[in-house]
Structure formats: C-alpha cells, structure tokens
XYZ file of C-alpha atoms in Angstrom:
732
model
C -13.042 69.203 20.178
C -15.783 67.943 17.885
C -14.324 65.828 14.468
C -17.165 65.245 11.736
C -17.631 61.058 10.910
C -14.927 61.218 8.297
C -13.174 62.825 10.317
C -13.592 59.783 13.050
C -12.665 57.035 10.258
C -9.953 58.368 8.709
C -8.546 58.595 12.234
C -9.095 54.399 12.280
C -7.658 54.096 9.197
C -4.588 56.171 9.937
C -4.769 54.125 13.729
C -4.868 50.810 13.174
C -4.404 50.187 9.108
C -4.357 46.367 9.029
C -7.084 46.236 11.722
C -9.184 48.185 9.256
C -8.369 46.702 5.677
C -9.840 43.544 7.078
C -12.895 44.826 9.003
C -13.641 46.177 5.601
C -12.568 42.701 3.171
C -16.314 41.275 2.471
C -16.064 37.844 3.953
C -16.833 35.101 1.342
C -18.222 32.173 2.482
C -16.562 29.422 0.446
C -13.301 31.737 1.348
C -13.661 32.811 4.902
C -17.014 30.615 5.965
C -15.996 27.001 4.911
C -13.009 27.163 5.777
C -14.132 26.894 8.780
C -16.328 24.127 9.085
C -13.503 21.843 8.051
C -11.101 22.904 10.838
C -14.597 21.973 13.147
C -14.569 18.699 11.557
C -18.170 19.987 11.212
C -18.322 18.324 7.265
C -16.552 15.070 8.234
C -17.180 11.994 6.988
C -18.151 11.139 10.573
C -20.322 13.761 11.326
C -22.820 16.514 9.015
C -20.085 15.744 5.635
C -21.556 11.699 5.355
C -23.858 10.721 2.340
C -26.573 11.177 4.815
C -25.277 13.827 7.447
C -26.325 13.385 10.708
C -29.347 14.677 12.929
C -30.979 15.840 9.633
C -28.245 19.139 8.980
C -26.002 17.570 5.751
C -22.918 19.555 4.353
C -20.266 18.266 1.985
C -17.365 16.463 1.976
C -14.755 18.903 2.751
C -16.986 21.686 1.410
C -16.245 21.040 -1.921
C -19.684 21.719 -2.905
C -20.277 25.464 -0.665
C -22.634 26.652 -3.205
C -24.867 23.097 -1.604
C -23.628 23.985 2.069
C -24.825 27.427 1.743
C -28.369 26.396 0.855
C -28.125 23.851 4.154
C -26.960 26.560 6.303
C -28.935 29.658 4.974
C -32.273 29.023 3.064
C -32.964 24.756 5.031
C -35.491 24.187 7.225
C -36.767 27.780 6.831
C -33.329 29.203 7.748
C -34.414 28.141 11.925
C -29.913 27.664 11.396
C -29.218 31.246 11.388
C -30.984 34.184 13.124
C -29.930 37.740 11.690
C -31.242 39.796 13.879
C -29.180 38.194 16.758
C -26.082 36.555 14.966
C -25.115 34.876 18.724
C -28.052 33.183 18.757
C -28.229 31.685 15.669
C -28.132 27.729 16.282
C -25.171 27.643 14.602
C -23.425 28.885 16.995
C -25.374 28.123 20.143
C -24.458 24.303 18.647
C -20.959 24.564 17.406
C -20.411 26.364 21.128
C -22.599 24.188 23.484
C -24.673 26.401 24.905
C -27.312 23.841 22.900
C -27.261 20.268 23.222
C -24.491 18.430 20.162
C -23.486 15.640 19.428
C -20.838 16.695 17.896
C -19.492 18.174 21.676
C -17.725 21.897 21.494
C -16.162 23.141 18.298
C -16.221 27.126 18.620
C -15.051 28.946 21.040
C -16.691 32.697 21.407
C -13.540 34.216 21.721
C -12.523 32.821 18.677
C -11.659 34.850 15.284
C -13.554 32.051 13.967
C -16.845 32.087 15.937
C -15.956 36.245 15.325
C -16.386 35.437 11.580
C -19.044 34.033 11.803
C -21.242 36.142 13.758
C -19.880 38.771 11.025
C -20.747 36.823 8.288
C -24.270 36.207 9.989
C -24.753 39.665 10.793
C -24.002 40.903 7.114
C -26.635 39.167 5.727
C -24.951 35.966 5.130
C -23.217 36.769 1.640
C -22.128 34.253 -0.313
C -19.901 36.299 -2.654
C -19.600 37.716 -5.589
C -18.887 36.078 -8.984
C -15.612 37.929 -9.165
C -14.090 37.410 -6.763
C -11.161 36.120 -6.262
C -11.012 32.156 -5.817
C -7.939 30.066 -4.140
C -5.692 29.130 -6.735
C -2.936 27.181 -4.420
C -1.482 27.055 -0.945
C 1.922 26.868 0.430
C 4.148 26.118 3.032
C 7.260 27.460 4.961
C 9.402 25.729 5.475
C 7.918 23.584 2.634
C 11.878 20.894 4.487
C 13.525 21.085 7.250
C 15.994 18.860 9.346
C 15.398 18.690 12.295
C 16.345 17.592 14.884
C 15.072 14.361 17.659
C 11.919 15.809 19.609
C 12.850 19.382 18.266
C 9.578 21.200 17.122
C 8.585 23.639 14.584
C 5.942 26.897 14.026
C 4.123 26.070 9.892
C 2.781 29.237 8.221
C 0.630 28.233 5.636
C -0.733 30.735 3.153
C -3.814 30.611 0.341
C -3.014 32.288 -2.827
C -6.160 34.118 -4.967
C -7.048 34.241 -8.440
C -6.405 38.047 -8.206
C -2.068 37.781 -6.873
C -3.645 38.482 -3.067
C -3.004 35.950 -0.526
C -3.692 34.839 2.600
C -2.236 33.678 6.216
C -4.379 30.847 6.849
C -2.186 28.892 9.207
C -5.563 28.834 12.153
C -7.656 26.979 9.575
C -5.625 24.757 7.679
C -6.014 20.949 8.899
C -2.682 18.913 9.537
C -1.704 14.982 9.348
C 1.419 14.028 10.039
C 2.369 11.032 7.883
C 3.830 8.773 10.420
C 2.551 8.854 12.957
C 5.167 6.613 15.412
C 7.659 10.318 14.155
C 5.593 13.135 14.643
C 2.556 15.072 16.020
C 0.932 18.094 14.972
C -1.447 20.949 16.662
C -3.943 22.474 15.702
C -2.237 25.897 15.106
C 1.064 24.216 13.173
C 3.427 22.637 15.635
C 4.876 19.977 14.704
C 6.407 17.804 17.257
C 8.672 15.033 16.436
C 8.974 11.993 19.092
C 12.973 9.832 18.682
C 12.373 8.632 15.381
C 14.628 9.476 12.769
C 14.477 9.644 9.614
C 11.699 11.165 7.182
C 7.858 13.525 7.561
C 5.881 14.564 5.681
C 2.996 16.723 7.337
C 0.069 16.593 4.900
C -1.549 20.299 4.461
C -5.278 20.628 3.732
C -6.999 24.098 3.203
C -9.955 24.711 0.845
C -9.654 22.041 -1.335
C -6.024 22.549 -1.922
C -2.904 20.387 -0.642
C 1.115 20.752 0.528
C 3.384 19.216 2.389
C 6.362 20.231 4.657
C 8.957 17.364 4.427
C 10.879 16.973 7.635
C 14.303 15.191 7.948
C 15.474 14.179 10.831
C 18.442 13.149 11.533
C 19.895 10.306 14.872
C 24.182 11.825 13.745
C 25.749 8.683 14.553
C 29.341 8.595 12.403
C 28.993 6.518 9.902
C 32.671 5.702 9.408
C 32.475 2.864 7.786
C 30.118 1.355 4.981
C 29.973 -1.403 3.568
C 30.973 -2.755 -0.551
C 28.753 -0.824 -2.856
C 27.105 -3.389 -5.672
C 24.892 -0.767 -7.760
C 23.290 2.480 -8.127
C 20.253 1.510 -5.213
C 23.473 0.601 -2.407
C 24.766 4.541 -4.037
C 21.252 6.461 -2.587
C 20.190 3.827 -0.149
C 24.195 4.587 1.594
C 24.174 8.275 0.897
C 20.530 8.587 2.508
C 22.440 6.984 5.588
C 24.874 9.206 5.664
C 22.611 12.272 5.474
C 20.378 11.042 8.733
C 23.466 9.837 10.539
C 22.213 5.691 10.673
C 25.103 3.256 10.029
C 23.887 0.176 8.880
C 24.065 -3.363 9.699
C 26.269 -5.636 8.800
C 26.343 -8.072 5.413
C 24.326 -11.239 6.246
C 26.159 -14.062 5.651
C 25.460 -17.118 3.096
C 22.709 -19.335 5.164
C 20.389 -16.375 5.807
C 21.312 -15.214 2.157
C 20.012 -18.262 0.295
C 17.362 -18.880 2.819
C 16.442 -15.212 2.039
C 16.524 -14.976 -1.089
C 15.064 -17.741 -2.660
C 12.496 -17.173 -0.067
C 12.020 -14.069 -1.832
C 12.064 -15.008 -5.478
C 10.590 -18.505 -5.627
C 8.103 -18.639 -2.066
C 10.101 -21.607 -1.159
C 13.354 -23.188 0.930
C 16.241 -24.013 -0.155
C 16.859 -27.114 0.324
C 19.548 -28.550 2.346
C 21.617 -30.271 -0.959
C 21.666 -25.927 -2.291
C 22.465 -24.007 0.662
C 25.804 -26.877 1.215
C 26.124 -26.322 -1.811
C 26.249 -22.466 -1.968
C 28.309 -22.307 1.781
C 30.913 -25.007 -0.096
C 31.716 -22.329 -2.816
C 34.045 -19.660 -2.542
C 33.591 -18.378 -6.227
C 32.750 -13.784 -5.221
C 30.333 -13.799 -7.342
C 27.883 -16.997 -6.567
C 25.783 -14.874 -4.818
C 24.568 -13.080 -8.392
C 24.850 -16.152 -9.722
C 22.468 -17.805 -7.130
C 20.120 -14.804 -8.012
C 20.054 -15.657 -12.007
C 19.227 -19.743 -10.763
C 16.173 -18.069 -9.331
C 14.782 -16.016 -11.774
C 15.001 -18.938 -14.555
C 13.282 -21.391 -12.386
C 10.206 -22.226 -13.112
C 9.419 -21.895 -9.252
C 9.933 -17.690 -9.723
C 7.009 -17.991 -13.350
C 4.474 -19.783 -10.661
C 5.233 -17.616 -6.950
C 5.146 -13.821 -8.751
C 2.285 -15.034 -11.153
C 0.521 -16.256 -7.581
C 0.556 -12.512 -6.750
C -0.738 -10.902 -9.668
C -3.624 -13.408 -9.837
C -4.431 -12.069 -6.891
C -3.881 -8.742 -7.721
C -5.965 -9.136 -10.861
C -8.727 -10.562 -9.534
C -8.964 -14.406 -10.442
C -11.490 -15.902 -8.867
C -13.449 -18.866 -9.573
C -16.976 -17.721 -8.011
C -19.029 -20.366 -9.262
C -17.668 -24.051 -10.800
C -17.955 -22.896 -14.219
C -15.273 -20.404 -13.912
C -12.746 -23.288 -13.829
C -11.112 -22.886 -16.713
C -11.322 -19.608 -16.909
C -9.428 -18.931 -13.722
C -6.870 -21.534 -14.887
C -6.236 -20.202 -18.733
C -5.732 -16.717 -17.077
C -3.334 -18.041 -14.001
C -1.836 -19.549 -16.521
C -0.798 -16.934 -19.268
C 0.426 -15.103 -16.162
C 2.974 -17.606 -15.105
C 3.735 -17.133 -18.928
C 3.696 -13.810 -18.958
C 6.962 -14.220 -16.237
C 8.477 -17.713 -17.421
C 8.903 -15.242 -20.904
C 9.698 -12.201 -18.867
C 7.521 -10.367 -21.235
C 8.518 -6.781 -20.318
C 5.255 -5.367 -18.305
C 4.807 -2.911 -20.277
C 3.116 -5.423 -22.267
C 1.392 -7.038 -20.012
C -0.270 -4.471 -18.640
C -1.383 -3.724 -22.126
C -2.588 -7.160 -22.740
C -4.326 -6.904 -19.586
C -6.306 -3.064 -19.730
C -6.859 -3.933 -23.382
C -7.132 -6.956 -23.566
C -10.503 -8.604 -25.557
C -12.120 -11.913 -27.362
C -12.335 -14.947 -26.054
C -10.839 -16.926 -22.955
C -9.976 -19.196 -25.974
C -7.726 -16.626 -27.483
C -7.007 -14.046 -24.881
C -7.241 -15.986 -21.271
C -6.560 -11.644 -19.988
C -10.390 -11.037 -20.503
C -10.554 -13.019 -17.409
C -9.902 -9.896 -15.650
C -12.604 -8.013 -17.329
C -16.050 -10.997 -15.943
C -14.521 -9.925 -12.656
C -14.534 -6.484 -12.335
C -17.516 -5.877 -14.684
C -18.484 -1.364 -15.360
C -16.207 1.032 -16.415
C -15.012 2.864 -12.861
C -14.685 -0.242 -11.103
C -12.193 -1.189 -14.379
C -10.880 2.595 -13.856
C -10.921 1.982 -10.572
C -8.554 -1.156 -10.407
C -6.312 0.162 -13.372
C -5.831 3.737 -11.988
C -4.934 1.473 -8.479
C -2.003 -1.288 -9.856
C -0.688 0.398 -12.101
C -0.296 3.864 -11.242
C -0.541 4.143 -7.236
C -3.376 6.108 -7.739
C -6.306 6.087 -5.409
C -9.174 7.454 -7.594
C -12.363 6.175 -4.862
C -12.781 9.241 -3.703
C -12.780 11.637 -7.059
C -16.370 9.224 -7.565
C -18.858 11.757 -5.469
C -16.214 14.304 -4.338
C -12.645 16.292 -5.176
C -9.951 13.765 -3.423
C -9.728 15.096 -0.230
C -5.233 14.459 -0.471
C -4.958 14.648 -3.731
C -5.520 17.282 -6.899
C -7.731 14.664 -8.337
C -11.634 15.323 -8.947
C -15.521 14.333 -10.289
C -14.155 15.649 -13.293
C -10.509 13.879 -13.528
C -12.493 10.624 -12.555
C -15.055 10.641 -14.742
C -13.549 10.933 -18.212
C -10.695 8.889 -17.432
C -13.265 6.278 -17.198
C -14.327 6.914 -19.959
C -11.884 5.444 -21.827
C -13.532 1.725 -20.473
C -17.214 3.275 -21.713
C -17.023 1.337 -24.536
C -16.537 -2.131 -23.452
C -18.623 -4.999 -24.014
C -19.386 -8.004 -24.220
C -21.598 -11.118 -26.285
C -22.008 -15.063 -24.494
C -19.595 -17.270 -25.588
C -20.104 -20.280 -27.125
C -19.150 -22.000 -23.060
C -21.020 -21.822 -20.476
C -20.870 -18.459 -18.174
C -17.917 -17.778 -20.570
C -18.165 -14.243 -22.857
C -16.373 -12.768 -25.518
C -15.187 -8.906 -24.815
C -15.011 -6.165 -27.340
C -14.983 -2.638 -27.903
C -18.099 -1.248 -29.871
C -17.643 1.811 -32.205
C -18.477 5.046 -31.430
C -17.938 8.020 -29.351
C -16.396 6.993 -25.736
C -17.519 9.171 -22.841
C -19.083 8.945 -19.712
C -21.595 11.445 -17.526
C -20.001 13.061 -14.761
C -22.845 12.671 -12.135
C -22.738 15.741 -10.582
C -22.237 18.318 -13.954
C -24.995 16.033 -15.968
C -21.933 16.606 -18.402
C -20.275 14.208 -20.775
C -16.725 13.620 -20.588
C -14.798 12.526 -22.982
C -11.625 10.017 -22.492
C -8.737 11.916 -20.680
C -5.285 10.639 -19.106
C -4.338 11.964 -15.587
C -3.700 15.353 -15.944
C -4.226 15.171 -19.268
C -5.800 16.404 -21.975
C -8.849 14.952 -23.623
C -7.413 12.062 -26.163
C -8.615 12.633 -29.569
C -9.976 9.278 -30.638
C -11.382 8.288 -34.192
C -15.101 5.613 -33.448
C -13.723 2.675 -34.546
C -10.605 3.141 -32.422
C -10.321 1.129 -28.734
C -9.411 3.788 -25.968
C -7.893 1.397 -23.469
C -5.086 0.962 -26.280
C -4.307 5.189 -26.235
C -4.673 4.414 -22.524
C -1.807 1.556 -21.944
C 0.222 3.978 -24.584
C -0.196 6.514 -21.865
C 0.875 4.033 -19.046
C 3.985 2.815 -21.285
C 5.156 6.507 -22.476
C 8.625 7.149 -19.791
C 7.689 10.836 -19.492
C 4.350 8.849 -17.377
C 4.557 9.526 -13.801
C 2.897 6.746 -12.693
C 3.290 3.900 -14.255
C 6.736 2.673 -13.656
C 7.712 4.343 -10.322
C 4.257 1.712 -8.875
C 5.948 -0.702 -10.139
C 9.010 -0.461 -8.789
C 7.951 1.025 -5.311
C 5.607 -2.163 -5.216
C 8.487 -4.748 -6.440
C 11.105 -3.017 -3.519
C 7.868 -3.687 -0.586
C 7.822 -7.364 -1.865
C 11.283 -7.478 -1.509
C 11.617 -4.899 1.806
C 8.945 -5.484 3.649
C 8.160 -1.729 3.229
C 7.375 0.429 -0.123
C 9.698 3.672 -0.771
C 6.222 4.790 -0.329
C 3.865 3.242 2.251
C 0.897 2.520 1.373
C 2.471 0.645 -2.308
C -0.480 2.015 -3.993
C -1.123 5.268 -2.707
C 1.181 7.473 -4.228
C 0.492 10.831 -3.868
C 2.184 13.900 -3.311
C 1.184 14.482 0.131
C 2.668 10.903 0.652
C 6.457 11.612 -0.276
C 8.999 8.314 -0.881
C 11.347 8.183 2.146
C 14.019 8.295 -0.689
C 12.506 10.179 -3.959
C 15.540 10.076 -5.550
C 16.569 6.048 -5.192
C 12.596 6.157 -6.618
C 12.602 8.497 -8.988
C 16.453 6.731 -9.955
C 14.925 2.753 -9.667
C 11.535 4.347 -12.090
C 14.397 5.527 -14.550
C 16.054 2.313 -14.457
C 13.474 0.242 -15.371
C 11.856 2.028 -18.224
C 15.562 2.017 -19.905
C 15.357 -1.705 -19.261
C 12.775 -1.744 -21.390
C 10.202 -2.750 -18.363
C 12.379 -5.949 -17.607
C 11.692 -7.396 -14.715
C 14.013 -9.898 -14.263
C 16.943 -6.883 -14.447
C 14.628 -5.043 -11.581
C 14.770 -8.390 -9.320
C 18.059 -8.630 -10.272
C 19.088 -5.116 -9.175
C 16.985 -5.229 -5.835
C 18.384 -8.632 -5.020
C 22.184 -8.142 -5.796
C 22.528 -4.840 -3.956
C 24.570 -4.681 -0.730
C 20.647 -3.383 0.901
C 19.159 -5.821 -0.291
C 22.137 -8.826 2.009
C 22.345 -6.443 4.931
C 21.502 -8.754 8.578
C 18.261 -8.054 10.047
C 19.609 -8.305 13.370
C 20.857 -4.511 14.588
C 23.649 -3.025 14.956
C 24.319 0.063 18.297
C 22.348 2.769 16.330
C 19.365 1.987 13.436
C 17.267 -1.308 15.649
C 14.587 1.493 15.499
C 14.762 1.928 11.960
C 11.807 1.365 10.064
C 11.881 3.678 6.550
C 15.832 3.754 5.408
C 16.417 0.754 5.410
C 20.105 0.096 7.263
C 18.864 -3.743 8.000
C 16.639 -6.072 6.447
C 13.491 -5.926 8.448
C 12.249 -9.594 8.744
C 8.591 -10.316 6.952
C 6.373 -13.382 8.103
C 5.615 -15.271 5.467
C 2.812 -15.624 3.700
C 0.270 -18.181 3.999
C 0.783 -20.075 0.509
C 4.858 -20.070 1.380
C 4.473 -20.638 5.496
C 2.221 -24.075 4.316
C 4.826 -25.153 1.331
C 7.828 -24.592 4.222
C 6.083 -26.729 6.885
C 5.052 -29.593 4.338
C 8.761 -29.639 3.060
C 9.782 -29.231 6.360
C 7.344 -32.406 8.154
C 7.674 -34.037 4.225
C 4.138 -33.508 3.160
C 3.301 -33.917 0.420
C 0.200 -31.314 -0.568
C -3.161 -33.067 -2.455
C -5.217 -30.270 -3.971
C -8.645 -30.803 -5.176
C -8.022 -30.938 -9.545
C -4.021 -30.335 -8.946
C -1.393 -33.493 -9.187
C -0.218 -34.682 -6.331
C 2.501 -32.350 -4.308
C 1.220 -29.091 -5.801
C 2.399 -26.190 -4.359
C -0.325 -23.872 -2.468
C 1.570 -20.871 -4.556
C 1.137 -22.193 -7.440
C -3.154 -22.861 -6.861
C -4.366 -20.522 -9.866
C -7.482 -19.068 -7.778
C -8.945 -18.271 -4.835
C -11.728 -21.181 -4.777
C -9.129 -23.686 -2.487
C -9.016 -20.738 0.041
C -12.268 -22.396 1.360
C -11.359 -26.078 1.686
C -8.315 -25.384 2.739
C -8.294 -23.468 7.240
C -4.298 -23.159 6.810
C -4.702 -21.031 4.091
C -8.000 -19.126 5.632
C -6.906 -18.326 8.796
C -2.725 -17.205 7.248
C -4.843 -14.647 6.036
C -4.611 -16.137 1.462
C -6.039 -13.558 -0.295
C -9.577 -13.692 -1.485
C -9.167 -11.501 -5.082
C -11.620 -9.717 -4.230
C -10.143 -6.143 -5.025
C -6.908 -5.225 -7.107
C -5.223 -3.992 -3.444
C -2.419 -5.623 -1.558
C -4.162 -4.710 1.315
C -6.546 -7.526 1.475
C -3.197 -10.526 1.939
C -3.279 -10.206 6.239
C 0.241 -10.692 7.366
C -0.521 -9.119 10.977
C -0.282 -12.619 12.876
C -3.211 -13.859 15.359
C -3.838 -16.114 18.315
C -5.866 -18.662 15.543
C -2.549 -19.063 13.870
C -1.011 -19.387 17.100
C -2.892 -22.786 18.115
C -2.959 -23.549 14.528
C 0.760 -24.969 14.656
C 0.829 -25.601 18.436
C -2.189 -28.261 17.802
C -4.701 -28.448 14.820
C -5.583 -31.707 13.755
C -4.342 -31.951 10.387
C -0.764 -30.665 11.570
C -0.042 -33.428 14.470
C -1.158 -35.679 11.923
C 1.454 -35.097 9.767
C 3.502 -35.425 12.399
C 3.070 -38.757 13.949
C 1.996 -40.464 10.678
C 4.013 -43.572 9.500
C 7.196 -43.421 7.375
C 7.198 -39.037 8.034
C 10.014 -37.616 9.118
C 10.501 -37.448 11.957
C 9.147 -41.262 11.497
C 12.629 -41.944 9.520
C 14.439 -40.117 11.834
C 13.282 -42.709 13.966
C 14.624 -45.622 12.120
C 17.850 -43.599 11.416
C 20.835 -45.318 11.924
C 22.999 -42.101 12.246
C 24.173 -40.111 14.874
C 21.609 -37.698 16.346
C 23.787 -35.052 15.478
C 23.817 -35.382 12.022
C 19.702 -35.892 12.180
C 19.699 -32.713 13.517
C 21.674 -30.895 11.695
C 19.707 -32.063 8.661
C 16.516 -30.438 9.473
C 17.955 -27.085 10.697
C 19.325 -27.155 7.095
C 16.086 -27.764 6.020
C 14.251 -25.518 7.953
C 17.160 -22.309 8.561
C 19.579 -23.113 5.797
C 22.009 -23.070 8.782
C 23.431 -25.427 11.232
C 22.394 -26.000 14.619
C 24.271 -23.603 17.923
C 26.302 -25.130 20.705
C 22.920 -24.784 23.108
C 20.101 -25.845 20.185
C 22.199 -29.331 19.632
C 22.455 -30.117 23.138
C 19.405 -29.796 24.047
C 18.193 -32.010 21.427
C 19.462 -34.414 22.458
C 19.346 -34.319 26.126
C 14.937 -34.213 25.026
C 16.131 -38.121 22.978
C 17.605 -39.096 25.852
C 15.242 -38.732 28.418
C 12.749 -39.580 25.961
C 14.172 -42.512 25.867
C 15.868 -43.805 29.175
C 15.467 -46.762 29.993
C 13.818 -48.024 27.072
C 14.122 -50.858 24.759
C 12.495 -52.429 21.159
C 9.304 -50.141 19.560
C 9.034 -48.869 23.278
C 12.293 -46.785 22.492
C 12.065 -46.667 18.458
C 8.418 -44.757 19.769
C 9.258 -42.909 22.176
C 12.447 -41.822 19.696
C 10.518 -41.015 17.751
C 8.173 -38.904 19.145
C 11.117 -37.067 20.455
C 12.159 -36.285 17.275
C 8.152 -34.947 16.574
C 9.280 -32.814 18.781
C 11.950 -31.283 17.446
C 10.040 -30.966 14.163
C 6.671 -29.234 15.737
C 9.027 -27.105 18.230
C 11.504 -25.396 14.376
C 8.040 -24.581 12.812
C 7.189 -22.556 15.887
C 10.511 -20.693 16.153
C 9.562 -16.665 14.766
C 13.117 -17.721 13.038
C 11.362 -20.325 10.773
C 7.583 -18.334 10.089
C 10.059 -15.289 9.227
C 12.004 -14.320 6.617
C 15.018 -12.425 7.983
C-alpha cells in the first residue's frame, strides 16, 4: 500500500527515534567538528596547531579559537579544502584518510562516526552554528574514582554538559592521558589498563577546552599488621594510606643513617665524625628531635636554604657590576632563614620589592625578571605552583586558565617602574601612580589586576597592586600558596613531591595523598607560615625516618612513602662532601678560604668550577627546580674517577691520605675514621678486611720511604674508592 511522504517520515521516527533525533540535530562547528580535529591531533602543537601552521594550513592550538579555525578551513585558499558538491572528495577528508599524501599520516577511518559527521557537515553547507546554540559548560567522567586491582582495567564514560542543560556522551572524542606512565596506559576509547605498580594514578581527560580527572587507587593488598610508632599527624595520614593500599612500610633507619640523612637535608653537609659518635653514644630517646633543632638553629641551615632560594629567585651575576647586588640579595635570603622570617612576609618582600639595593635587596629579583608577564609567570610558578606560560597565547590545555586570566594576573605588575640608581648598572624599583592594567593581545581590551579565580581588585590609583597580590597570597583560604610551599619542601626531604612536578599543581595533576597535603598546608598557615616548624614536623616524623632498604612488599613503591627514597647529592653538597673527605679547603674567587659551595651567592662560580657545572648546579635562569640536573652522566663518572683536580687532592702532601700514612695508630682505626666521615658508620668486617689486605699488599716487601709511599698510595685508593661508591654519592 502506498504511503504519503509524511507518513513515511513518521514511521521512520517511530522506528528509530534516537537515530532520527541525532540526525535532526544540526551540527555545530565548535561543538561537533573541532573535537574531531583535536582527537586526531590535527590542531596539536606538532602539527597544524603550531604558531606557523603546517604546510600552509594553520589551526588554533587544541581548537581554542573555533572562529579562526572555521575561517581557515572553509574560506582560506579560496575554499580549496572543502568540496560541498562531493563532500567525500574534500581535501580535508582525502588528506585525513591518507587517500592523498599527508605528512601526518592517516587520521580518519572512512567507516568511523567522525568521518561521517565531517561528510554530513560539508553536505549541509558547513554551518558554523548559531549564537543561540548551547555552549559546553563542563565535562564529567564516570566513574570518577575507583579502587582497581593490579593489572586491572576499566572503561570510562565521558559526558559533556551544555548551557541549556543537555548532555552528550563524548567518550569517543575525548582525549586521555595518565599522569604516571609507569602505572597505567589509556586507549582512544577511554579504556584504562593498569600495570603492576601499586599506588594512585590519575587520568586527565580533555574535551573541547574542558578537563576532568579520573583517579584510580591500586592496592598491593599485603597485610599491614604492624606499623612503626606514630610521631605526629604526618605519620597518621601516611600510614592510613599504606593500610588502605596494603603496603607495609620499611623499618626505622639506624642512628648512623639518620644523622647523615638529616644533616645533609637540613644543612647541606656531612656530619663530622665527632657529631656522629656523640649521637650514636647518646641514650636520650629524644635525641633525634634534639638534633633536628640544633641543625635548624645552625648558620649552615640558613646558608643551605639560601642556596636553594637564591637559585629559584634568579640571583644571577650576568655582568661584573652585578656582584654587589647578587651578594646583598643572597645575604638577605640567608638572614631571612636565619631569623625564621614567616614565609608570607618573605614572599611579600620579594613580590612587592621597592627602592634601591641598599634599602631593600630583594629588588635584585626585578633586575633579572624585567617584564610584567615574566614577573607574573615566576610568581605563579614559584609561590602558587601554577604554570601560566601556556595561557599567554591560548587557553591553558591542562587547566582552567584563559588568556584573560593570564593578562589580568600580569596586570598586578603593570605599574612596576625603574630608574637609574647612583651605583653603576643598578636601578631603583618603584610603583608608578595610576590605574594598573594590561591589554589582552587577542581581545585588544584592557584588563585590571585580578587574582586567580577571583574578581578584579578594587584599587585606588596611589595603591601598589603588588601589595594587594601579596595580601591575597597569604590569606589562609588561598588554595595555592601554602600548598605549594609544603609540597616543595616535602620534595626536598623525600625526593618526590606529593604533587609532581612540585610546581605544577593543578586539578588534572592531583596529589598522591591529598589529605596529607591539605593537613600540612593548614598546619603551615596555623603556625604563621613558620618554615622551621614545617621542617621540624617533617624531620621528626617516623615517615622521614624510615629506612631506604625495601622490604618484601615495597620495592616498587614510588609514591606512597613506605620507605625513604635515596637521592643523589646535588652539585654543591657533593663538592663540599668530597672536600670534607679529602680534607681540602675550597678556594673561590672573592670568597674567604674554606667557603662552602652551598654558600656561594650566585651563579657566576659555575663558569670557573667544572665540578659544579658537570654535576648540574643551576644557572639561576628560571624559577623552576628542574633547572638543577640530578641525573647521572658519563661525564660525572669520569670526573670522579680520574679528574686531575681530584687526583691532585688525593695525592697532595699533608692531605688526608698523606696524614693517614704518617699516623702511627692501627690501620683499623684510620679506616674506621674515614668511614665515619664519608658514611657515618663503621666499616663492616668485609670492608675492613679489604682495606687491610689492600694496605698489606701495597706495602709488602717495602721499607722506609718506599714503604711510606706505598702506604700513602693505598690510603689514596681507599679514599678514591669511597668517594665513588653510591653510598657516598647518595643521601639514603
């Protein structure tokens, strides 16, 4: 029986309502087409999304500017990329499916839904969409959190939420990336597969400029029947996590390991043999806490942490006339730590520095960080754990920050001005009067100073916006400031931050123990931003005092702090430690003899000291801890093995080896002494026998001067072997 066209349409709608509704929905370029290009990587930084485009075709990075992308695809090059009369023959599709040569390879399958949507969009006349079309407001993932077994897998479902209240399943077009590649891998369809490492792993999910995170807890499942004694709230939260995932912690380290570990971490030096022996002999149950307090009160603590912050605050000597300023700045940093200046005050005095170097040495920071955008980026990364650099040109790909956020935050520094001081190449920093504002380079509109996630600051023309910024930073409810500092210090002591990298704290890079991070931040604020109190809490925790030796269950642990994670001594500490072992007095130009490398005021000494360069002392050219090289290299190994300066120090007259050869005490005592200096422990029986046999072999059959020379050479060999051991090169 014949049916009218209307009846046929009605029958189709009844038969396949969902399909008909989807077909009836008009396509929107930003909502439907751009995500296809993003999923295929077409608008990535390595393809058409880079600043210059690729082979004459340019797209906005990750599709953050759909209007521009529409112009490039539809109208640019006289419309050659689109062929409405035969959509399948469009260059956009023939390149994407690799029917024509394409440098990016095949990005589209002709049988896929993505391909069909592109064909339909072209056939329908390439609509951009209406202003009244719904805009995407957010995305969500199900499940958002899950406990999964080792080597388990799960399938994620991603939903886009639009301004009109509608939702859409966008699982197939979202992008997935695990933050711990050693723990999990993801597929293009949202499947998460775990490997055999326990702990926490997060998967960042991106779709059309929005991000969300899936978190998986992966228990080991071992019985945790007995835990070490709890010292403070840090242990409560760490041990609770270990019980949850079933990972027994290592035992508490011995006294020799502890004194070496904490002395290196707080003061950047090896403990002396006398300090080690006194500590080992003490029976006081509070001796570890007392040692922590003594080290925090020592001038070496202030020197060591001044070395850390001087590099982060770019204290450079890029020309000889900067020497005065760099030393004044370093001295101010050192004195701040010696006086235990509250950290919010320390940050305020840097961020809002004004005047001359004599009046206020932190103005030296503005000598190296000259532009408002650079000043903002450094402050955001250093004090707020937020990397804003990406948002200068486009919406941050992994965060919520836009270009508007970037320029409005940079506006806090818009009125920073400078004039020439009386001393050569020095400046006076001041805040000029007037409304502080910057121009968003894309919108061309002025923006006012605005804190991250806040409303624009209401400032009078005579106010210094930087003081308002400092006030916002130090508010107890600030979600960035305290969290960033405690995470940075946690990494200093544990060789791994609760968030990694330590200055990239964002929703899509969650902490491995969020309860611990929040508790430490709250305690830091409550203490009045007391840095020594923070260090004391960390160093006296049982967690910090756990052995680096793994047990039967935690050898693969990299994020739960079930044991201490050994770390290489940094360049300055290793240099000083080698000098201590070889009994060498350092000599740096312009510094008193014996000045420690950790007490050098700026980067200029790297050029004259190959040891510091090859072992990765930073050049203070950025606000990132990543500038400090920690990886081992062949050049480092060769330097320790046969560098001329180390060999000369080993063999010099009246050096340690020379004095050991002259010493009439038993060989056992002398070998024990150097083990105390280098490793803060006695040599074991095997090590002692090796040393005795080596001395005996070297001196066998020799007399007088020849015997002395042979004995000296034997002790040189022992010292050389010690300084090349991993036990010496690492804090453990």
